[in-house]
Tab-separated table of C-alpha atoms and ligand atoms in Angstrom:
chain	number	residue	atom	x	y	z
A	251	MET	CA	159.553	68.460	234.123
A	252	ALA	CA	157.801	65.161	233.407
A	253	ASN	CA	159.421	61.948	234.597
A	254	THR	CA	161.127	59.662	232.110
A	255	LYS	CA	158.654	57.043	230.915
A	256	ILE	CA	159.506	53.368	230.568
A	257	LEU	CA	157.478	50.706	228.748
A	258	VAL	CA	157.480	47.419	230.645
A	259	THR	CA	156.225	44.548	228.515
A	260	GLY	CA	155.000	41.637	230.604
A	261	GLY	CA	154.795	44.067	233.528
A	262	THR	CA	152.031	42.237	235.376
A	263	GLY	CA	154.138	39.049	235.374
A	264	TYR	CA	156.404	37.804	238.149
A	265	ILE	CA	159.679	39.635	237.509
A	266	GLY	CA	157.970	42.472	235.633
A	267	SER	CA	155.713	43.466	238.531
A	268	HIS	CA	158.635	43.659	240.959
A	269	THR	CA	160.583	45.726	238.454
A	270	VAL	CA	157.682	48.140	237.938
A	271	VAL	CA	157.697	48.873	241.680
A	272	GLU	CA	161.447	49.511	241.694
A	273	LEU	CA	161.183	51.773	238.623
A	274	GLN	CA	158.398	53.791	240.225
A	275	GLN	CA	160.338	54.100	243.473
A	276	ALA	CA	163.312	55.359	241.445
A	277	GLY	CA	161.142	58.109	239.954
A	278	TYR	CA	160.286	56.654	236.544
A	279	ASP	CA	156.799	56.677	235.059
A	280	VAL	CA	155.751	53.254	233.843
A	281	VAL	CA	153.395	52.017	231.187
A	282	ILE	CA	152.767	48.278	231.159
A	283	VAL	CA	151.672	46.244	228.172
A	284	ASP	CA	150.596	42.696	228.981
A	285	ASN	CA	148.157	40.307	227.323
A	286	LEU	CA	147.446	38.648	230.698
A	287	SER	CA	148.256	35.230	229.226
A	288	ASN	CA	150.229	34.367	232.375
A	289	SER	CA	149.200	37.016	234.907
A	290	ASN	CA	146.123	38.865	236.072
A	291	ILE	CA	144.911	42.407	236.322
A	292	GLY	CA	144.841	42.295	240.138
A	293	VAL	CA	148.635	42.613	240.098
A	294	LEU	CA	148.138	46.328	239.366
A	295	ASP	CA	146.448	46.689	242.778
A	296	GLY	CA	149.423	45.031	244.457
A	297	ILE	CA	151.832	47.368	242.689
A	298	GLU	CA	149.759	50.379	243.683
A	299	ARG	CA	149.568	49.274	247.317
A	300	ILE	CA	153.374	49.168	247.490
A	301	SER	CA	154.347	52.253	245.527
A	302	GLY	CA	151.231	54.375	245.883
A	303	ILE	CA	151.187	54.768	242.108
A	304	ARG	CA	149.014	52.882	239.642
A	305	PRO	CA	151.002	52.328	236.444
A	306	GLU	CA	149.386	52.998	233.099
A	307	PHE	CA	148.209	49.685	231.697
A	308	VAL	CA	147.493	48.542	228.148
A	309	GLN	CA	146.024	45.084	227.769
A	310	GLY	CA	147.517	43.932	224.503
A	311	ASP	CA	149.820	41.571	222.703
A	312	ILE	CA	153.261	42.726	221.632
A	313	THR	CA	153.187	40.364	218.656
A	314	ASP	CA	150.521	42.708	217.246
A	315	ILE	CA	152.372	45.659	215.734
A	316	ARG	CA	149.207	47.821	215.580
A	317	THR	CA	148.828	47.557	219.334
A	318	LEU	CA	152.373	48.828	219.690
A	319	HIS	CA	151.880	51.708	217.222
A	320	ASP	CA	148.819	52.800	219.226
A	321	LEU	CA	150.704	52.434	222.480
A	322	PHE	CA	153.698	54.515	221.379
A	323	SER	CA	151.381	57.152	219.865
A	324	ASN	CA	149.021	57.443	222.830
A	325	HIS	CA	151.252	56.770	225.834
A	326	GLY	CA	154.508	58.389	224.777
A	327	PRO	CA	157.057	59.689	224.779
A	328	ILE	CA	158.661	56.443	225.915
A	329	LYS	CA	162.429	56.546	226.420
A	330	GLY	CA	163.184	52.965	227.355
A	331	ILE	CA	161.720	49.468	227.215
A	332	ILE	CA	162.161	46.462	229.466
A	333	ASN	CA	160.989	43.423	227.555
A	334	PHE	CA	159.773	40.707	229.922
A	335	ALA	CA	156.866	39.546	227.762
A	336	ALA	CA	157.510	35.975	226.682
A	337	SER	CA	156.263	32.460	227.202
A	338	LYS	CA	158.566	30.649	229.619
A	339	ALA	CA	157.517	27.052	230.279
A	340	VAL	CA	160.356	24.847	229.069
A	341	GLY	CA	158.250	21.660	228.784
A	342	GLU	CA	155.406	23.389	226.958
A	343	SER	CA	157.890	24.853	224.483
A	344	VAL	CA	158.904	21.332	223.457
A	345	GLN	CA	155.232	20.520	222.763
A	346	LYS	CA	154.360	23.847	221.094
A	347	PRO	CA	157.530	25.201	219.486
A	348	LEU	CA	155.775	27.540	217.055
A	349	LEU	CA	153.870	29.222	219.852
A	350	TYR	CA	157.203	29.922	221.577
A	351	TYR	CA	159.083	31.092	218.483
A	352	ARG	CA	156.196	33.338	217.462
A	353	ASN	CA	155.470	34.823	220.854
A	354	ASN	CA	159.036	35.347	222.008
A	355	LEU	CA	160.598	36.452	218.728
A	356	VAL	CA	157.883	38.370	216.865
A	357	GLY	CA	157.190	40.516	219.928
A	358	LEU	CA	160.852	41.421	220.253
A	359	MET	CA	161.219	42.166	216.529
A	360	ASN	CA	158.185	44.451	216.625
A	361	LEU	CA	159.695	46.438	219.467
A	362	LEU	CA	163.083	46.727	217.765
A	363	GLU	CA	161.463	47.853	214.545
A	364	LEU	CA	159.388	50.572	216.182
A	365	MET	CA	161.957	51.922	218.647
A	366	PRO	CA	163.742	54.282	216.221
A	367	GLN	CA	160.423	55.518	214.773
A	368	TYR	CA	159.183	56.568	218.205
A	369	GLY	CA	162.488	57.783	219.579
A	370	VAL	CA	162.902	54.971	222.133
A	371	GLU	CA	166.563	54.926	223.092
A	372	GLY	CA	167.158	51.611	224.817
A	373	ILE	CA	165.832	48.132	225.533
A	374	VAL	CA	166.662	45.839	228.435
A	375	PHE	CA	166.125	42.214	227.500
A	376	SER	CA	165.302	39.300	229.839
A	377	SER	CA	167.732	36.574	228.913
A	378	SER	CA	168.623	33.507	230.905
A	379	CYS	CA	171.506	31.395	232.161
A	380	THR	CA	169.892	28.694	230.061
A	381	VAL	CA	172.013	30.049	227.152
A	382	TYR	CA	175.103	28.511	228.828
A	383	GLY	CA	173.697	24.958	228.878
A	384	GLU	CA	175.735	22.684	231.176
A	385	PRO	CA	178.786	24.814	232.019
A	386	ASP	CA	182.293	23.405	231.646
A	387	ARG	CA	183.154	25.108	234.934
A	388	ASN	CA	181.520	27.215	237.635
A	389	PRO	CA	181.069	30.007	238.448
A	390	ILE	CA	180.305	31.003	234.884
A	391	ASP	CA	181.003	34.456	233.458
A	392	GLU	CA	179.653	36.239	230.384
A	393	SER	CA	182.533	35.133	228.152
A	394	ALA	CA	181.613	31.450	228.504
A	395	PRO	CA	180.478	29.771	225.300
A	396	ILE	CA	176.812	29.620	224.379
A	397	LYS	CA	175.826	25.934	224.177
A	398	PRO	CA	173.232	24.452	221.813
A	399	ALA	CA	169.805	25.034	223.302
A	400	THR	CA	168.022	22.025	224.764
A	401	SER	CA	164.485	23.399	224.288
A	402	PRO	CA	162.666	25.759	221.939
A	403	TYR	CA	162.263	28.108	224.922
A	404	GLY	CA	166.018	28.209	225.479
A	405	ASN	CA	166.529	28.667	221.777
A	406	THR	CA	164.255	31.730	221.758
A	407	LYS	CA	166.579	33.347	224.311
A	408	GLN	CA	169.655	32.602	222.191
A	409	ILE	CA	167.989	33.820	219.000
A	410	SER	CA	166.666	36.929	220.753
A	411	GLU	CA	170.184	37.802	221.893
A	412	GLU	CA	171.395	37.335	218.298
A	413	ILE	CA	168.588	39.453	216.855
A	414	ILE	CA	169.370	42.333	219.201
A	415	THR	CA	173.091	42.001	218.496
A	416	ASP	CA	172.563	42.033	214.723
A	417	VAL	CA	170.218	45.019	214.848
A	418	ILE	CA	172.715	47.036	216.871
A	419	HIS	CA	175.620	45.987	214.670
A	420	ALA	CA	173.579	47.167	211.693
A	421	GLY	CA	173.677	50.641	213.208
A	422	ALA	CA	170.200	51.023	214.688
A	423	PRO	CA	170.142	54.166	216.849
A	424	ILE	CA	169.364	52.212	220.009
A	425	LYS	CA	171.161	50.672	222.967
A	426	SER	CA	170.498	47.365	224.653
A	427	ILE	CA	171.463	45.530	227.798
A	428	LEU	CA	171.003	41.759	227.862
A	429	LEU	CA	170.472	40.453	231.384
A	430	ARG	CA	171.081	36.754	231.913
A	431	TYR	CA	169.071	35.781	234.978
A	432	PHE	CA	169.975	32.749	237.023
A	433	ASN	CA	167.087	31.337	239.138
A	434	PRO	CA	164.767	34.131	240.327
A	435	VAL	CA	162.911	33.225	243.532
A	436	GLY	CA	160.980	34.838	246.380
A	437	ALA	CA	158.460	37.645	246.479
A	438	HIS	CA	158.152	41.261	247.525
A	439	PRO	CA	158.631	41.507	251.327
A	440	SER	CA	155.238	43.232	251.558
A	441	ALA	CA	153.605	40.075	250.106
A	442	GLU	CA	151.594	42.350	247.824
A	443	ILE	CA	153.108	40.771	244.695
A	444	GLY	CA	154.854	37.477	243.974
A	445	GLU	CA	154.909	34.514	241.643
A	446	LEU	CA	151.488	33.239	240.544
A	447	PRO	CA	151.992	29.948	238.726
A	448	ILE	CA	148.965	28.745	236.789
A	449	GLY	CA	148.253	25.035	237.355
A	450	VAL	CA	150.873	22.658	238.732
A	451	PRO	CA	154.143	24.563	239.236
A	452	GLN	CA	157.109	23.352	237.231
A	453	ASN	CA	159.690	25.309	239.195
A	454	LEU	CA	161.138	24.352	242.545
A	455	ILE	CA	160.108	27.193	244.846
A	456	PRO	CA	156.421	27.463	243.973
A	457	TYR	CA	156.164	23.664	244.188
A	458	LEU	CA	157.936	23.717	247.541
A	459	THR	CA	155.796	26.489	249.048
A	460	GLN	CA	152.578	24.882	247.781
A	461	THR	CA	153.694	21.612	249.386
A	462	ALA	CA	154.502	23.345	252.665
A	463	ALA	CA	151.028	24.908	252.518
A	464	GLY	CA	149.462	21.459	252.135
A	465	ILE	CA	148.233	22.050	248.594
A	466	ARG	CA	150.478	19.233	247.304
A	467	PRO	CA	151.287	16.090	249.304
A	468	ALA	CA	155.052	16.064	248.725
A	469	LEU	CA	157.819	17.679	246.762
A	470	THR	CA	159.721	15.316	244.505
A	471	VAL	CA	163.440	16.039	244.462
A	472	PHE	CA	164.488	15.213	240.923
A	473	GLY	CA	167.550	13.027	241.464
A	474	ASN	CA	170.124	12.727	244.262
A	475	ASP	CA	172.818	10.928	242.304
A	476	TYR	CA	174.414	13.951	240.621
A	477	ASP	CA	178.106	14.735	240.949
A	478	THR	CA	177.529	17.343	243.681
A	479	PRO	CA	178.267	17.241	247.447
A	480	ASP	CA	174.769	16.026	248.409
A	481	GLY	CA	173.863	14.528	245.032
A	482	THR	CA	171.158	17.092	244.174
A	483	CYS	CA	171.430	19.753	241.477
A	484	ILE	CA	172.982	23.122	242.217
A	485	ARG	CA	171.546	26.486	241.153
A	486	ASP	CA	172.116	30.170	241.814
A	487	PHE	CA	168.864	31.323	243.433
A	488	ILE	CA	168.506	35.088	243.209
A	489	ASP	CA	165.957	37.138	245.109
A	490	VAL	CA	163.421	38.668	242.733
A	491	VAL	CA	163.690	42.132	244.309
A	492	ASP	CA	167.484	42.105	243.922
A	493	LEU	CA	166.895	41.096	240.310
A	494	ALA	CA	164.334	43.865	239.817
A	495	ARG	CA	166.762	46.478	241.162
A	496	ALA	CA	169.305	45.515	238.521
A	497	HIS	CA	166.859	46.518	235.798
A	498	VAL	CA	166.594	50.045	237.158
A	499	ILE	CA	170.374	50.383	237.216
A	500	ALA	CA	170.638	48.977	233.692
A	501	MET	CA	167.980	51.384	232.438
A	502	ARG	CA	169.646	54.374	234.040
A	503	ARG	CA	172.979	53.368	232.519
A	504	MET	CA	171.503	52.984	229.030
A	505	LEU	CA	169.607	56.255	229.067
A	506	ASP	CA	171.856	58.563	231.075
A	507	ARG	CA	175.375	57.586	230.062
A	508	HIS	CA	176.862	58.463	226.712
A	509	ASP	CA	180.177	56.677	227.233
A	510	THR	CA	178.875	53.092	227.303
A	511	GLN	CA	178.804	50.490	224.546
A	512	PRO	CA	175.504	50.186	222.676
A	513	LEU	CA	175.257	46.507	223.619
A	514	GLU	CA	176.194	45.064	226.988
A	515	ILE	CA	175.616	41.692	228.642
A	516	PHE	CA	175.455	40.938	232.375
A	517	ASN	CA	174.958	37.820	234.450
A	518	LEU	CA	172.532	38.412	237.294
A	519	GLY	CA	173.124	35.941	240.086
A	520	THR	CA	174.435	35.828	243.633
A	521	GLY	CA	177.665	34.018	242.835
A	522	ARG	CA	176.708	31.255	245.276
A	523	GLY	CA	175.511	27.821	244.278
A	524	LEU	CA	172.940	26.107	246.494
A	525	SER	CA	171.721	22.546	246.069
A	526	VAL	CA	168.065	21.597	245.972
A	527	MET	CA	168.482	19.966	249.405
A	528	GLN	CA	170.174	23.067	250.801
A	529	LEU	CA	167.261	25.149	249.563
A	530	ILE	CA	164.747	22.883	251.302
A	531	GLN	CA	166.826	23.177	254.493
A	532	SER	CA	166.952	26.948	254.155
A	533	PHE	CA	163.173	27.086	253.794
A	534	GLU	CA	162.627	24.893	256.850
A	535	ARG	CA	165.156	26.854	258.927
A	536	ALA	CA	163.748	30.225	257.903
A	537	THR	CA	160.065	29.431	258.348
A	538	GLY	CA	159.977	26.591	260.874
A	539	VAL	CA	157.706	24.739	258.442
A	540	LYS	CA	158.575	21.186	257.341
A	541	VAL	CA	158.516	20.294	253.659
A	542	PRO	CA	157.495	16.689	252.978
A	543	TYR	CA	159.640	15.413	250.110
A	544	THR	CA	160.605	12.222	248.333
A	545	ILE	CA	163.588	11.512	246.136
A	546	GLY	CA	162.544	10.797	242.578
A	547	ALA	CA	164.153	10.178	239.223
A	548	ARG	CA	166.216	12.801	237.465
A	549	ARG	CA	164.202	15.229	235.345
A	550	GLU	CA	165.116	14.993	231.690
A	551	GLY	CA	167.241	17.842	230.423
A	552	ASP	CA	168.236	19.180	233.857
A	553	ILE	CA	171.577	20.922	234.236
A	554	GLU	CA	173.687	19.340	237.006
A	555	LYS	CA	175.235	22.505	238.415
A	556	ILE	CA	175.371	26.134	237.437
A	557	TRP	CA	176.050	29.331	239.321
A	558	ALA	CA	176.993	32.811	238.240
A	559	ASP	CA	180.149	34.796	238.298
A	560	PRO	CA	178.401	38.178	238.815
A	561	LYS	CA	181.660	40.172	238.985
A	562	LYS	CA	180.909	42.201	235.869
A	563	ALA	CA	177.499	43.289	237.175
A	564	ASN	CA	179.026	43.961	240.614
A	565	GLU	CA	181.793	46.148	239.211
A	566	VAL	CA	180.255	47.787	236.151
A	567	LEU	CA	176.688	48.218	237.377
A	568	GLY	CA	177.611	48.621	241.031
A	569	TRP	CA	174.909	46.043	241.770
A	570	SER	CA	174.925	42.920	243.886
A	571	ALA	CA	172.330	40.426	245.051
A	572	ASP	CA	172.476	40.882	248.801
A	573	THR	CA	169.272	39.396	250.176
A	574	ASP	CA	169.991	36.464	252.439
A	575	ILE	CA	168.450	33.215	251.126
A	576	ASP	CA	166.620	32.595	254.424
A	577	GLN	CA	164.994	36.024	254.102
A	578	THR	CA	164.048	35.195	250.513
A	579	MET	CA	162.447	31.957	251.720
A	580	ARG	CA	160.487	33.832	254.387
A	581	ASN	CA	159.205	36.231	251.712
A	582	ALA	CA	158.234	33.319	249.451
A	583	TRP	CA	156.365	31.716	252.343
A	584	LYS	CA	154.590	34.932	253.355
A	585	TRP	CA	153.419	35.284	249.746
A	586	GLN	CA	152.278	31.657	249.592
A	587	MET	CA	150.266	32.113	252.803
A	588	LYS	CA	148.600	35.178	251.362
A	589	VAL	CA	147.729	33.438	248.095
A	590	SER	CA	146.464	30.315	249.918
A	591	HIS	CA	144.190	32.376	252.158
A	592	ALA	CA	142.827	34.313	249.212
A	593	ASP	CA	141.519	31.060	247.658
B	825	NAD	P1	155.809	35.636	233.666
B	825	NAD	O1	155.114	34.630	232.815
B	825	NAD	O2	155.389	35.768	235.088
B	825	NAD	O3	155.712	37.079	232.991
B	825	NAD	C1	155.635	37.273	231.614
B	825	NAD	C2	154.466	38.192	231.336
B	825	NAD	O4	154.403	38.442	229.935
B	825	NAD	C3	153.121	37.595	231.743
B	825	NAD	O5	152.426	38.541	232.520
B	825	NAD	C4	152.408	37.326	230.413
B	825	NAD	O6	151.012	37.491	230.521
B	825	NAD	C5	153.055	38.358	229.512
B	825	NAD	N1	153.106	38.034	228.086
B	825	NAD	C6	153.524	36.876	227.502
B	825	NAD	N2	153.477	36.981	226.163
B	825	NAD	C7	153.017	38.239	225.884
B	825	NAD	C8	152.739	38.945	224.678
B	825	NAD	N3	152.911	38.386	223.478
B	825	NAD	N4	152.292	40.213	224.770
B	825	NAD	C9	152.089	40.794	225.980
B	825	NAD	N5	152.326	40.176	227.146
B	825	NAD	C10	152.777	38.904	227.100
B	825	NAD	O7	157.385	35.331	233.578
B	825	NAD	P2	158.590	35.887	234.442
B	825	NAD	O8	159.097	34.795	235.286
B	825	NAD	O9	158.244	37.175	235.054
B	825	NAD	O10	159.669	36.090	233.296
B	825	NAD	C11	159.860	37.340	232.671
B	825	NAD	C12	160.919	37.196	231.604
B	825	NAD	O11	162.121	36.727	232.191
B	825	NAD	C13	160.584	36.212	230.492
B	825	NAD	O12	161.089	36.716	229.291
B	825	NAD	C14	161.325	34.972	230.903
B	825	NAD	O13	161.632	34.163	229.798
B	825	NAD	C15	162.569	35.575	231.512
B	825	NAD	N6	163.260	34.692	232.461
B	825	NAD	C16	162.553	34.168	233.499
B	825	NAD	C17	163.185	33.319	234.396
B	825	NAD	C18	162.421	32.682	235.531
B	825	NAD	O14	162.887	31.687	236.078
B	825	NAD	N7	161.281	33.204	235.952
B	825	NAD	C19	164.542	33.024	234.234
B	825	NAD	C20	165.234	33.598	233.167
B	825	NAD	C21	164.565	34.440	232.285
B	826	WQD	C1	165.557	23.956	239.929
B	826	WQD	C2	166.078	22.649	240.501
B	826	WQD	C3	165.186	20.682	239.453
B	826	WQD	C4	161.045	21.143	240.717
B	826	WQD	C5	164.184	26.651	234.738
B	826	WQD	C6	164.403	26.857	233.270
B	826	WQD	C7	165.388	27.937	233.034
B	826	WQD	C8	165.027	29.197	233.800
B	826	WQD	C9	164.617	28.948	235.204
B	826	WQD	C10	164.045	30.775	232.333
B	826	WQD	C11	166.394	21.602	239.424
B	826	WQD	C12	164.765	20.764	240.908
B	826	WQD	C13	162.396	21.340	240.527
B	826	WQD	C14	160.631	20.045	241.517
B	826	WQD	C15	162.928	19.481	241.898
B	826	WQD	N1	163.942	29.896	233.228
B	826	WQD	N2	163.328	20.524	241.106
B	826	WQD	N3	161.593	19.252	242.088
B	826	WQD	O1	165.397	23.946	235.896
B	826	WQD	O2	167.006	25.551	236.987
B	826	WQD	O3	165.442	26.375	235.334
B	826	WQD	O4	163.691	27.873	235.287
B	826	WQD	O5	164.861	31.106	231.587
B	826	WQD	O6	165.430	28.159	231.686
B	826	WQD	O7	164.877	25.658	232.720
B	826	WQD	O8	164.597	25.703	237.568
B	826	WQD	O9	163.019	25.695	239.445
B	826	WQD	O10	162.598	24.151	237.473
B	826	WQD	O11	164.497	23.676	239.017
B	826	WQD	O12	163.752	18.727	242.433
B	826	WQD	O13	159.432	19.786	241.705
B	826	WQD	O14	165.028	22.080	241.304
B	826	WQD	O15	165.501	19.355	239.113
B	826	WQD	O16	167.508	20.911	239.837
B	826	WQD	P1	165.673	25.281	236.438
B	826	WQD	P2	163.574	24.823	238.372
């Protein structure tokens, strides 16, 4: 009997590539669609080196409905979708809101429209803790209020969640699981795949590892006068492989269980908050490499502190983020060394 086939949109991207490996190792067949706007084709080699299987790949844009018709017709039958494909740079979304609304929403709507036609049963959606804004208290669980978005990017995640909810409430014959990621970091322990930021990284870990590698002179810590123990912001940093594993469990639950609700929402985090300074210390401890840093001004729009209550995912999915942060930092560093030496 053929394996169940999953469509992974954005599957050559950072979280997508790690998830493809976990899906393959769990026995799923994978077809990736990616327009390579924020990733490159070489990622397929990395995936193949880990799993021994080259996923089917369609270079295309999910905002183009014809591409999707062709994909479902020629690469089916597809039983489930994981929709990673989206633009994700918060600052850029403020400058180019239409690009973000079009790319992140039209792609999703195309998928939702075609799923029933092609017999696709479920879709896992990449949402974000950004929907919670600045939490009233931490840790934060799924029942916490959604706060007004502070960027067009964040708004696309809120609107996407609403679109999926409305479509399911309208009786579409599909299921969905919305996964709210906290801060994904690290790389595959094999260093075959990892995060590949284009240009100057906006996120903490790639900036930190590039600084440690000597590519950038110093990391600027954005503010040390917050109301936190050491004054720097607090986040819930989750290992990307732990995050990837959750997608496999979510997919299995959607496709194999007939007793679950058609729409479910889970926080994916460790449940532990770490400050920016603690993360730098973890990196230095884990790798023995010093990170030159300076304290700078606060970054506009930053959340002071947020970390997950992952109890629902722990109990309902039977999943937890177990990788030790020092191990995650070692993986991030191993990946950075590999990328630096490839240049
Ligand atoms: P990424 O940019 O590495 O991956 C996204 C992939 O989608 C890229 O390979 C890109 O080329 C592709 N893509 C973009 N638009 C497309 C389109 N219209 N058609 C086809 N392919 C397209 O990002 P990531 O960090 O892996 O994030 C994956 C998802 O998770 C995104 O939806 C993102 O918003 C969400 N998310 C990410 C984070 C994070 O910190 N990385 C946190 C919360 C949520
Ligand atoms: C983490 C902490 C910075 C860079 C963003 C998006 C969010 C989500 C994940 C998708 C903050 C500090 C950073 C630097 C620093 N993405 N920092 N110096 O802001 O939590 O979340 O990515 O949904 O929507 O907003 O992540 O990695 O940018 O920052 O001091 O050079 O590191 O101020 O406190 P963030 P981040």
